[in-house]
XYZ file of N, CA and C in Angstrom:
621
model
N 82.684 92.522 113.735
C 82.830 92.043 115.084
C 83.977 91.046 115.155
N 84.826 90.827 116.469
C 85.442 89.761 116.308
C 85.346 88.751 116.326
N 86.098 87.777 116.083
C 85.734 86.683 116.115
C 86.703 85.703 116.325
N 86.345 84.139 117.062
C 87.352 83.284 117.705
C 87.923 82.349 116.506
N 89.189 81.455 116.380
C 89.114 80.400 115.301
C 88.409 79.374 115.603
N 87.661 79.323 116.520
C 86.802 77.997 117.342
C 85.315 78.144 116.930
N 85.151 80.230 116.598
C 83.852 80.233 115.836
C 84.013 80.324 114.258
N 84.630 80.475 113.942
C 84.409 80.743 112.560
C 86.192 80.503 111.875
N 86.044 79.273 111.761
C 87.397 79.009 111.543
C 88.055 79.237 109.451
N 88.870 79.756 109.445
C 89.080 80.066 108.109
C 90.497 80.511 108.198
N 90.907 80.287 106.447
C 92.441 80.921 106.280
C 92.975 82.357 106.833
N 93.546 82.402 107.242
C 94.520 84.082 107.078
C 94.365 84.594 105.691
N 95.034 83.988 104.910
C 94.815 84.850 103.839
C 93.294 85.340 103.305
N 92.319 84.988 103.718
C 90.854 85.407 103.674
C 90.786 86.758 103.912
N 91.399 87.403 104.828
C 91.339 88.367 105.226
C 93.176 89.391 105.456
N 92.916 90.186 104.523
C 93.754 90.743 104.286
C 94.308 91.803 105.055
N 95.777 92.029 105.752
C 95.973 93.200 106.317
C 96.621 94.286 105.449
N 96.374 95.073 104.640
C 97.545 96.321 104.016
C 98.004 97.331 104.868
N 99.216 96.985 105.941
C 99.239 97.716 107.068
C 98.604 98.075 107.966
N 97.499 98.472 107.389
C 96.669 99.290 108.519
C 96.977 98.676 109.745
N 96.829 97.682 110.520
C 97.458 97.068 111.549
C 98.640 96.249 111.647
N 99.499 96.334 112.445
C 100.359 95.065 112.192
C 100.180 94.061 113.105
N 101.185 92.917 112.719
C 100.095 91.642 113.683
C 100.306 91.391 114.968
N 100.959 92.401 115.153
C 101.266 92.321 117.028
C 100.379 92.915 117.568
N 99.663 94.072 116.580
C 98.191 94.732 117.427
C 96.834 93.525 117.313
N 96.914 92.898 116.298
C 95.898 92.357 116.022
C 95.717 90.703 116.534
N 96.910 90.162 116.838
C 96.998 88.686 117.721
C 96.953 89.523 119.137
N 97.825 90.281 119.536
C 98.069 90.619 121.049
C 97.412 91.813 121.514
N 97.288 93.005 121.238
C 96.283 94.228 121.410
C 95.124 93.983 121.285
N 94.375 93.394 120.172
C 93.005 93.166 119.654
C 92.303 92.335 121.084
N 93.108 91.710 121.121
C 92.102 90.325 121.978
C 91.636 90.957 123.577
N 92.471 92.066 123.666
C 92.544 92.593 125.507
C 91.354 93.677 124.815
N 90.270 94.188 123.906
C 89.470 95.592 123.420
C 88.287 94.801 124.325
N 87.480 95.382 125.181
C 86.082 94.835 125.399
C 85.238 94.022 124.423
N 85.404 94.567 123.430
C 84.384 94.398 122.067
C 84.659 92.744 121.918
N 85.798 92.381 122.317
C 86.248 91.397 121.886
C 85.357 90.200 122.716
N 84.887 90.290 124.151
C 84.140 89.263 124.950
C 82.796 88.882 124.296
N 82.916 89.752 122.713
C 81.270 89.536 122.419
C 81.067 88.020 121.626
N 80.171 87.790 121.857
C 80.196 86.506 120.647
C 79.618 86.904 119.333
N 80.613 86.600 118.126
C 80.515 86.496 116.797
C 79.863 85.990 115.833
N 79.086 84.358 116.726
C 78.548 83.678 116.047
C 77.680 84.067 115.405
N 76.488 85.050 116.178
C 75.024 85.101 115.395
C 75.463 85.677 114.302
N 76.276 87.321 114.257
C 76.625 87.826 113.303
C 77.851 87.582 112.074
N 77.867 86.763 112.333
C 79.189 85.750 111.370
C 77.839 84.766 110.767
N 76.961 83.964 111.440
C 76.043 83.346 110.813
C 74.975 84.400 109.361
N 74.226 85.427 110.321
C 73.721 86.036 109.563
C 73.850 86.766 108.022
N 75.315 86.971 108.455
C 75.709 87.419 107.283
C 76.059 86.331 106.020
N 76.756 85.579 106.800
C 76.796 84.031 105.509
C 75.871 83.585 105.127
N 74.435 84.168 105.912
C 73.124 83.410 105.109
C 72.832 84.693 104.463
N 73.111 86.096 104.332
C 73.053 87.036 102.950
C 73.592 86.748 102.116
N 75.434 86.189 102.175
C 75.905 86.005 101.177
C 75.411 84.929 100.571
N 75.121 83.754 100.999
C 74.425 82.539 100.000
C 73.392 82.528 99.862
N 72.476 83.917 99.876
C 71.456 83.601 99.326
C 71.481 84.970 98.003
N 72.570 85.818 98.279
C 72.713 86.779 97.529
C 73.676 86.502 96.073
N 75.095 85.929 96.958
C 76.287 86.197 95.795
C 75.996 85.433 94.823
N 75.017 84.271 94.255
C 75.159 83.572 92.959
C 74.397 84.805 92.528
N 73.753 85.949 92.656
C 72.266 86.671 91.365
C 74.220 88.469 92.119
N 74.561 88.233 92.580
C 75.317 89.369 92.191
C 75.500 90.205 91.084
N 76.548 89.100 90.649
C 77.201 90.047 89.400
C 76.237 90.160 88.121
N 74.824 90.230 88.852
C 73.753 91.039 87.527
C 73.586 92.468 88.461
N 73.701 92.553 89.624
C 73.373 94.062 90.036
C 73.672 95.206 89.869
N 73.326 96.063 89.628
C 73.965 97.536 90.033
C 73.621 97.780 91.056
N 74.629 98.888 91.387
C 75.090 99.783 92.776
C 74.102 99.618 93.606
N 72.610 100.321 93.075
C 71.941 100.806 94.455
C 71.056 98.889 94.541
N 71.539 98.000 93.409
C 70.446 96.553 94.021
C 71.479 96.115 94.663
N 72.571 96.340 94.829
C 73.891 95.405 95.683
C 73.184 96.289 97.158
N 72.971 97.348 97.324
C 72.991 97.686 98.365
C 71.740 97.525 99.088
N 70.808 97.017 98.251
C 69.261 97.223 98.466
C 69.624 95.348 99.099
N 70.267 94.633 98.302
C 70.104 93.019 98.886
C 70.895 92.675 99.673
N 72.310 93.677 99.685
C 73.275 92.871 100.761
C 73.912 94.148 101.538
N 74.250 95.311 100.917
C 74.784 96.427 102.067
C 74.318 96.690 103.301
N 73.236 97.083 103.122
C 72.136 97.500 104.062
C 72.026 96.511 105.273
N 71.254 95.882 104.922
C 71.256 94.326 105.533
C 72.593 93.863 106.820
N 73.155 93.851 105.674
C 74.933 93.626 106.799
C 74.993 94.497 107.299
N 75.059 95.857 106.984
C 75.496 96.756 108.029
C 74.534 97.170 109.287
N 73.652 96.133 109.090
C 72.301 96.480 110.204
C 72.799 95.411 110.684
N 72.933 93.961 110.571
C 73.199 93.037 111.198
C 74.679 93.116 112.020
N 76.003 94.040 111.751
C 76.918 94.554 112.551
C 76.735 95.278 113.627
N 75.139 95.846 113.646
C 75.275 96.841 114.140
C 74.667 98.175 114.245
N 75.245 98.324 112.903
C 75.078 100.269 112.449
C 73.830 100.109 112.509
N 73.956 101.924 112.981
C 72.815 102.352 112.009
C 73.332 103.550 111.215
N 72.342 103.558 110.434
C 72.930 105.248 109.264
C 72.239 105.890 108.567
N 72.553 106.444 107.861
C 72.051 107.984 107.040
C 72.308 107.564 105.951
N 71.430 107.064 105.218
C 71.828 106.749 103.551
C 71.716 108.321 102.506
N 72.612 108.680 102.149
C 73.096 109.753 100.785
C 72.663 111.141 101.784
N 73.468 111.148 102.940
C 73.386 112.592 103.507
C 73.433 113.761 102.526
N 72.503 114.663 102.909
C 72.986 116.012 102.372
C 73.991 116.418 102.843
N 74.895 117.426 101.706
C 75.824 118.041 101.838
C 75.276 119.544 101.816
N 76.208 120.779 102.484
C 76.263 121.786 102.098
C 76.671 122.296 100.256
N 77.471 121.068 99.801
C 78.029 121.620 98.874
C 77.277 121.753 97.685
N 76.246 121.670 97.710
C 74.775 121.653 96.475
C 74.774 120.408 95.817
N 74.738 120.271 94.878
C 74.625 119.195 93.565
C 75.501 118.299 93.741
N 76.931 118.662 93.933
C 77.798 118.298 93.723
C 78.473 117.098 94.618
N 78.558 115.643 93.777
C 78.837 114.318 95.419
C 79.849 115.173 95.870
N 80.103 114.772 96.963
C 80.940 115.404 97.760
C 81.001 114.320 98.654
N 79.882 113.383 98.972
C 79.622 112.839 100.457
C 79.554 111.473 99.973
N 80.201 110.336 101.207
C 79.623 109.452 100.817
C 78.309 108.686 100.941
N 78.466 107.606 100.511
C 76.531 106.703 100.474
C 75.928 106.925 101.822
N 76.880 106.579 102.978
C 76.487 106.474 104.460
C 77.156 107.347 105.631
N 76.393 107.786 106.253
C 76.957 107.907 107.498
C 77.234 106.885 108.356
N 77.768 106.560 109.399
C 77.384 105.413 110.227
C 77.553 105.531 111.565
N 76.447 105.115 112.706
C 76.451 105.877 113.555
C 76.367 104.292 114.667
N 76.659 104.814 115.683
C 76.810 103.180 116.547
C 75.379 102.992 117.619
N 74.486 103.989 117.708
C 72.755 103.732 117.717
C 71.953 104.534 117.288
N 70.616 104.397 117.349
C 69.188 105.251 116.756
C 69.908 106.977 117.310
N 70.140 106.797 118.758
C 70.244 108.376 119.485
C 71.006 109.040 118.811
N 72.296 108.487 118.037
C 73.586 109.195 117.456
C 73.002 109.445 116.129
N 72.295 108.302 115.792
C 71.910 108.814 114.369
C 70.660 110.151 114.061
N 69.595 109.722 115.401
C 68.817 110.946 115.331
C 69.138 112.493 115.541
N 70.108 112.525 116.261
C 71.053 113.693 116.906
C 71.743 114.446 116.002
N 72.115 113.530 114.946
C 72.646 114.078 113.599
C 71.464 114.551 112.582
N 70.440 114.155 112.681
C 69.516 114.263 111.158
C 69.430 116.229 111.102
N 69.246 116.373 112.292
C 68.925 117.986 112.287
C 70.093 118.843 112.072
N 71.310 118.287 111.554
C 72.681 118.839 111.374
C 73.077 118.646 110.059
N 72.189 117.728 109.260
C 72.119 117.766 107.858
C 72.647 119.102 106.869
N 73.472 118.995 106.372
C 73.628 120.582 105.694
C 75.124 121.657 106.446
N 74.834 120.774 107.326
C 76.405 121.524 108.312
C 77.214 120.132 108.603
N 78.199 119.976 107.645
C 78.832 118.923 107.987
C 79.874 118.582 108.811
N 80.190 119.699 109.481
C 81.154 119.587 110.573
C 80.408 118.976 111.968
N 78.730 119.312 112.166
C 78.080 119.326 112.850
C 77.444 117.873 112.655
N 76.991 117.230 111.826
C 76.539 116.824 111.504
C 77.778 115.148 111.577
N 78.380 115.466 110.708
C 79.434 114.792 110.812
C 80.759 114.054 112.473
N 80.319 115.172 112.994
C 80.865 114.826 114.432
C 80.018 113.555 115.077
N 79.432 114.009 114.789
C 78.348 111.982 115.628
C 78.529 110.935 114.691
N 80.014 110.685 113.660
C 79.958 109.583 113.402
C 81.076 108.905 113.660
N 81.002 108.073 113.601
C 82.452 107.648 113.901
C 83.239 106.430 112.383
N 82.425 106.639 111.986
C 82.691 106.076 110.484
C 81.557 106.460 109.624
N 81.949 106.341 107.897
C 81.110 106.608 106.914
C 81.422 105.273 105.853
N 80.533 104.792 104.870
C 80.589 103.810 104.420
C 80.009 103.980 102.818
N 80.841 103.569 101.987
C 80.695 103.934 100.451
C 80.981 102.390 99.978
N 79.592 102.465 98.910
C 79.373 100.912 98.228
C 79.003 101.126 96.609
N 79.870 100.012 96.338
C 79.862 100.050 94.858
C 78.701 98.763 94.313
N 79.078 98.144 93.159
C 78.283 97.370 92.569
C 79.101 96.033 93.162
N 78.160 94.965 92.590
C 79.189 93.595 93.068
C 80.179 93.602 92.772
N 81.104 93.167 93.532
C 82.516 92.415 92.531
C 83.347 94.075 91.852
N 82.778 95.084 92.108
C 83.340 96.241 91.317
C 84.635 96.174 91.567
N 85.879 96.520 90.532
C 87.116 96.474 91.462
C 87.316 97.813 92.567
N 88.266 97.908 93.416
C 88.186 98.627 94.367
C 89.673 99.944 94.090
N 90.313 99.209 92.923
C 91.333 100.095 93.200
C 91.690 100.429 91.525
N 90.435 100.693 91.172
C 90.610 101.792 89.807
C 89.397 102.155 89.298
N 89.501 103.099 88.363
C 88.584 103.528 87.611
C 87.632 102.523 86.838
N 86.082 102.849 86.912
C 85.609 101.881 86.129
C 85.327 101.761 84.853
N 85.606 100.977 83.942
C 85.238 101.095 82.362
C 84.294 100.335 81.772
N 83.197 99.535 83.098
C 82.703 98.907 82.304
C 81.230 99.987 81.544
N 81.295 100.641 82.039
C 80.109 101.747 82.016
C 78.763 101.048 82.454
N 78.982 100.400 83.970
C 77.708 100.304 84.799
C 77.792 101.495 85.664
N 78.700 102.383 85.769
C 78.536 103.432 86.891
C 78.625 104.792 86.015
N 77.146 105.952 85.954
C 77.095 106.624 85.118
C 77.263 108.179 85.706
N 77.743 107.834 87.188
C 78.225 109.602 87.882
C 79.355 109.042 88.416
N 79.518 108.093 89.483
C 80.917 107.371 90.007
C 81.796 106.533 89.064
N 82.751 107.039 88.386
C 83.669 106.377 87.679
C 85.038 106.455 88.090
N 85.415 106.904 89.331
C 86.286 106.902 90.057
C 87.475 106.050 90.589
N 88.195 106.091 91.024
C 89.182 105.126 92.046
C 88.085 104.943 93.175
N 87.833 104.040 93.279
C 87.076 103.817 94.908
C 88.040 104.237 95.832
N 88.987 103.409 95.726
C 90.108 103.679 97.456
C 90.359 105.174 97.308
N 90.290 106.178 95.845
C 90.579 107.326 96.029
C 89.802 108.033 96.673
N 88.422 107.876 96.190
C 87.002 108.340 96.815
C 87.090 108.438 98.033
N 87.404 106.944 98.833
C 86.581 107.122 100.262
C 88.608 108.180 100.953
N 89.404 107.903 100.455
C 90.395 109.118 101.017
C 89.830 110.629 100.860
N 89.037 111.488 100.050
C 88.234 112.219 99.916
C 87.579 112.535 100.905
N 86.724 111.198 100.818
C 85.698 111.934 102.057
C 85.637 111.659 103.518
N 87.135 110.666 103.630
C 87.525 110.526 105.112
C 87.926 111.749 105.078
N 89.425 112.433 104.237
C 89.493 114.401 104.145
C 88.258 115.045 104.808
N 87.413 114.824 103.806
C 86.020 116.237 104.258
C 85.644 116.154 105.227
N 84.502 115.216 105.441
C 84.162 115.019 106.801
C 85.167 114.933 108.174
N 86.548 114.499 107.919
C 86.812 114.103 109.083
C 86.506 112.888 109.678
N 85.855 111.916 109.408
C 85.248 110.758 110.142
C 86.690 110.161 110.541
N 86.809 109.452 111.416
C 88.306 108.759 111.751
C 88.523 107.203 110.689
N 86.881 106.627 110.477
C 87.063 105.110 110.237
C 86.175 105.338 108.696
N 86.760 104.666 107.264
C 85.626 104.210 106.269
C 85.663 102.920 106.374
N 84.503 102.552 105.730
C 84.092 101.241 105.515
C 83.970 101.574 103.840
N 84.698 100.542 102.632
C 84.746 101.035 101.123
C 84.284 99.275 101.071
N 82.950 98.747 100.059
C 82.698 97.647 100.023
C 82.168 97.419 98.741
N 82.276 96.111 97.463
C 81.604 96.106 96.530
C 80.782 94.686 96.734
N 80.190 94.214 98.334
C 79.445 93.407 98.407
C 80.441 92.268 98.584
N 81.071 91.646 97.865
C 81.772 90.785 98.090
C 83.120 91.274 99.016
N 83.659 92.350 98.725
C 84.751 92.525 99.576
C 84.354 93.881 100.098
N 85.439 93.546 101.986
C 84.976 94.882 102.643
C 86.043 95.481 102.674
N 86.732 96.578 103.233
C 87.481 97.075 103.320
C 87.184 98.211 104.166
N 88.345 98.330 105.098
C 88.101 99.248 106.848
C 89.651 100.159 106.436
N 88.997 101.739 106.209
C 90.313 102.334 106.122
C 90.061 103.337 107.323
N 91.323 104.126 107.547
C 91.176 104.991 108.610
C 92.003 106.598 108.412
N 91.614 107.473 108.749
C 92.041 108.686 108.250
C 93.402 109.196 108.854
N 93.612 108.402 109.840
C 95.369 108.619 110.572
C 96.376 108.212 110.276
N 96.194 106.967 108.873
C 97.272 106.823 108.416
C 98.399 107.919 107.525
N 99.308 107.585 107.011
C 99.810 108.301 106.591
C 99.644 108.262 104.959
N 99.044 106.940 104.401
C 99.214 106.532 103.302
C 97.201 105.867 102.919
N 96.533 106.564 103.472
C 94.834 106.168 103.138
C 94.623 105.251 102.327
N 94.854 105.761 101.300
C 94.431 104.434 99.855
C 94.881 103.155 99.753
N 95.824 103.002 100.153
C 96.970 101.443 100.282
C 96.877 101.168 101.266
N 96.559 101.523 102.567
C 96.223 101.205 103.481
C 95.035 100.657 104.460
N 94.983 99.737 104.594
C 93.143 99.302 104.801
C 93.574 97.787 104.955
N 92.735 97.232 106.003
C 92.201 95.952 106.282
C 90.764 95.366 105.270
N 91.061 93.900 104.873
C 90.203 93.808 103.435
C 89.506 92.172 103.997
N 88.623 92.269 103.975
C 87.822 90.654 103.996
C 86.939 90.406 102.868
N 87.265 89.304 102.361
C 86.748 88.809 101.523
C 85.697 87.841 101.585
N 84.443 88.079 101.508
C 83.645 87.257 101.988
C 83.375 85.789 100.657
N 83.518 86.129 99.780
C 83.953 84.759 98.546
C 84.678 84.539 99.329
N 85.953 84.321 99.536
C 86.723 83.751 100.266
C 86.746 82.755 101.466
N 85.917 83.531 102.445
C 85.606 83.475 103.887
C 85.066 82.463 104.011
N 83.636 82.605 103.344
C 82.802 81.651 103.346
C 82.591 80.392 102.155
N 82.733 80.811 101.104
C 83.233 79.426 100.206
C 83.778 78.539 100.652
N 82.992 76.839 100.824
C 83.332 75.962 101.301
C 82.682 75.383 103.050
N 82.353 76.389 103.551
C 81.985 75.981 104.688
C 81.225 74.974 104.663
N 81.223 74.565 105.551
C 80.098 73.207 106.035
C 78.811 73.945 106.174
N 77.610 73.389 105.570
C 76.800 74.470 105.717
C 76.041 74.191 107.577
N 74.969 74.793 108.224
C 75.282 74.949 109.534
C 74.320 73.537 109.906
């Protein structure tokens, strides 16, 4: 959601642009979107009370406890709702990512019966969302051998399955950092808006 420097005041560099926007859309375009009259606070609060009560026991988690204590959670408190580990047509084989993400209950129920047809199925979302372990890095392969089917490029991954599905928007996150890519760029993987919530919130005054 957006947010004012009057609510939630913090560095620029906290939040990272890699093209995906440049800053004439995002000081001057951004501020005229409806979305923008909303207030930020509750959900700028909520989430800083996941991260401090989550990020010191992090970096003991794997994948599915990062998502069980802090994915989930946040992405309900933004908002979403979703489809955790949709079926694919393609059998066994990942193909798909962790989430669908749908912007209410109706979009998400509308989809469950399209499960298996992903063109169908896939059209009621308007983003999909793939989560790693804490702290995982985001832009290589992993070696620590906590991930025993995903050993991938993350940023390569979610270019994949923005490809398949089609969705226009990913969300690629390892709990501490988010990252918003979009399938119209020309350059997917290097391209993406990145917030760092270590960052963000480290230091605040608490409320």
């Amino acid at each position: 959601q957006p947010r004012s420097p009057e609510a939630a005041p913090t560095k620029r560099e906290d939040m990272q642009n890699k093209t995906l926007f440049s800053r004439h859309y995002l000081e001057t375009r951004l501020p005229d979107h409806p979305e923008w009259s909303q207030d930020p606070r509750p959900a700028f609060k909520a989430v800083r009370a996941l991260w401090l009560k989550t990020h010191e026991h992090g970096e003991h988690w794997n994948e599915a406890q990062t998502e069980d204590e802090f994915v989930r959670p946040a992405l309900e408190t933004l908002g979403w709702r979703y489809v955790p580990q949709p079926t694919s047509k393609h059998g066994g084989q990942v193909t798909r990512p962790d989430y669908a993400l749908f912007l209410d209950e109706a979009a998400r129920d509308a989809a469950y019966k399209h499960q298996g047809d992903d063109d169908a199925f896939y059209a009621h979302c308007p983003a999909i969302a793939e989560a790693k372990y804490w702290g995982r890095p985001l832009n290589q392969k992993d070696a620590s051998g906590r991930e025993s089917w995903k050993t991938g490029n993350p940023s390569h991954q979610m270019v994949a399955y923005l490809v398949g599905t089609h969705v226009p928007w990913g969300i690629l996150t390892n709990g501490a950092v988010w990252r918003l890519y979009s399938r119209e760029v020309s350059s997917t993987a290097s391209e993406f808006y990145e917030v760092d919530l270590d960052a963000l919130f480290e230091g605040l005054p608490a409320d």
